[in-house]
Amino acid sequence: MNDSNSILKALKALEAEALDAIKTVSETDDLERLRITYMGRKEGSLSVLLRELSTLDSSERPAIGAEVNRVKDIIQNALKEKKSELTPADLIADSIEDLTLPGRFRWMGGIHPVNQVIDEIWQIFRGLGFTRVRGPEVDDEWYNFEALNTPLDHPAADEQDTIYLNIPSPEYLTSPLLRSHTSPVQIRVMESYEPPIRILAPGMVYRRDTSDATHTPAFAQIEGLVIDEGITFLDFKATLAEFARRFWGPDTKIRFRPSFFPFTEPSAEVDVKRQLTMRDGTKVESDWIEIMGAGMVDPNVLENVGYDAERYTGFAFGMGPSRIALLKYGVSDLRLFFENDTRFLAQFSRGPLG
Ligand code: PHE
């Protein structure tokens, strides 16, 4: 039978040894090893001693039990203290266990609302088999106008509307400018690839415009181009109608109004009428709103890139995602999208990646 004195002695020795060992440790790994040595549930010295309590006379147990607990507390505190001594301050702060403390504020970026709209539109066309491409924002008269069947005496090519650049460079065969639409990407793609072509080209375009609620000198456009054998006006209408229904919902109506662009023939302006649901559940139709310019690619354009215009046909469209974002989010002034006021932009933030 064990006597209580020998257990008390062993406890004292254990206490002294453990505190000494903990004091000299300088690595968290070593500290953990000590914790297991002394406090480990199975083989830990303290647990082993605790088990010996059962061999004592029951009258002696409470006093020794209290002593075991005292030593246990002391070792535990020493381990804890040493641990915080070895742990960098910021890790200690993170391990504070008061879950009611407010979280740490982090600045988090978000995807710009216009880019969110571009992404949504891209996802739809991607599903229809389009490839996403981009062209240069600094381009020249050939790509921006002439190759697109637009003579330089056309009003759009006027210095009043187009921002010409004063950078004489051998890179440009004709006058360099900031592209005034994304249509030059049509030419660049057709120059480099043979049909079939199905591309979507989002990007910024520039015009000599004064800012107001509906105009900004820099804005985004999304160009689309489809060229292959046997592409008809029906493909054109069906593709754009499918896009409108996927973007605004299955009840969206679409109409094509005759229009004119030098690079498409026939040309159309495309309007949509959205089905809106009111708060009380009743459905109303929106007004017709114009979402894009479009048309069947003019044979002259196909010839300008060396395509056989007898063999290939196609359609093109250009839309303004900023305008579409205005409608989608009920924003009344286009300039808000470009002023980068974070109080405005944060409303469109959807989380760490959007
Ligand atoms: N580029 C035209 C514009 O900026 C839009 C358009 C694109 C029209 C393609 C027809 C075909 O207004």
Short mmCIF file of N, CA, C and O and ligand atoms in Angstrom, two decimals, residues 181 183 186 207 221 223 261 263-264 293-295 316-318, ligand 1:
data_model
loop_
_atom_site.label_atom_id
_atom_site.label_comp_id
_atom_site.label_asym_id
_atom_site.label_seq_id
_atom_site.Cartn_x
_atom_site.Cartn_y
_atom_site.Cartn_z
N HIS A 181 -15.22 53.12 -81.10
CA HIS A 181 -16.13 52.00 -80.88
C HIS A 181 -15.30 50.71 -80.87
O HIS A 181 -14.09 50.76 -81.16
N SER A 183 -15.87 48.21 -82.84
CA SER A 183 -15.95 47.55 -84.14
C SER A 183 -14.59 47.28 -84.80
O SER A 183 -14.46 46.29 -85.54
N GLN A 186 -13.48 43.76 -84.87
CA GLN A 186 -13.98 42.88 -85.95
C GLN A 186 -12.89 42.69 -87.00
O GLN A 186 -12.59 41.57 -87.42
N ARG A 207 -14.77 59.00 -76.96
CA ARG A 207 -15.33 60.00 -77.89
C ARG A 207 -15.18 61.38 -77.30
O ARG A 207 -15.16 61.54 -76.08
N GLN A 221 -17.92 49.27 -74.35
CA GLN A 221 -18.77 48.67 -75.38
C GLN A 221 -18.48 47.18 -75.43
O GLN A 221 -17.42 46.74 -74.99
N GLU A 223 -18.52 44.31 -78.41
CA GLU A 223 -18.70 44.00 -79.81
C GLU A 223 -18.96 42.52 -79.96
O GLU A 223 -18.36 41.69 -79.25
N PHE A 261 -25.62 51.84 -90.36
CA PHE A 261 -24.19 51.88 -90.00
C PHE A 261 -23.43 51.57 -91.28
O PHE A 261 -23.87 50.72 -92.07
N PHE A 263 -20.91 49.87 -91.82
CA PHE A 263 -20.30 48.54 -91.87
C PHE A 263 -21.30 47.40 -91.80
O PHE A 263 -20.92 46.23 -91.78
N THR A 264 -22.59 47.72 -91.74
CA THR A 264 -23.61 46.66 -91.78
C THR A 264 -24.68 47.01 -92.79
O THR A 264 -24.99 48.18 -93.01
N GLY A 293 -26.64 48.61 -81.41
CA GLY A 293 -26.64 48.75 -82.85
C GLY A 293 -26.15 47.45 -83.43
O GLY A 293 -25.30 46.79 -82.84
N ALA A 294 -26.68 47.08 -84.59
CA ALA A 294 -26.32 45.76 -85.13
C ALA A 294 -26.65 45.69 -86.61
O ALA A 294 -27.20 46.63 -87.19
N GLY A 295 -26.33 44.58 -87.22
CA GLY A 295 -26.69 44.38 -88.62
C GLY A 295 -25.93 43.23 -89.24
O GLY A 295 -25.09 42.60 -88.60
N ALA A 316 -23.07 41.44 -86.94
CA ALA A 316 -22.26 42.09 -85.90
C ALA A 316 -23.19 42.92 -85.02
O ALA A 316 -24.27 43.33 -85.47
N PHE A 317 -22.77 43.14 -83.81
CA PHE A 317 -23.55 44.01 -82.93
C PHE A 317 -22.60 44.70 -81.95
O PHE A 317 -21.49 44.23 -81.68
N GLY A 318 -23.06 45.86 -81.47
CA GLY A 318 -22.27 46.59 -80.49
C GLY A 318 -23.21 47.12 -79.42
O GLY A 318 -24.18 47.80 -79.73
N1 PHE B 1 -20.07 50.41 -83.63
C1 PHE B 1 -21.44 50.86 -83.55
C2 PHE B 1 -21.53 52.03 -82.59
O1 PHE B 1 -20.61 52.27 -81.84
C3 PHE B 1 -22.36 49.75 -83.08
C4 PHE B 1 -22.44 48.63 -84.06
C5 PHE B 1 -21.60 47.54 -83.92
C6 PHE B 1 -23.36 48.65 -85.09
C7 PHE B 1 -21.68 46.48 -84.83
C8 PHE B 1 -23.46 47.59 -85.99
C9 PHE B 1 -22.62 46.52 -85.86
O2 PHE B 1 -22.52 52.74 -82.54
#
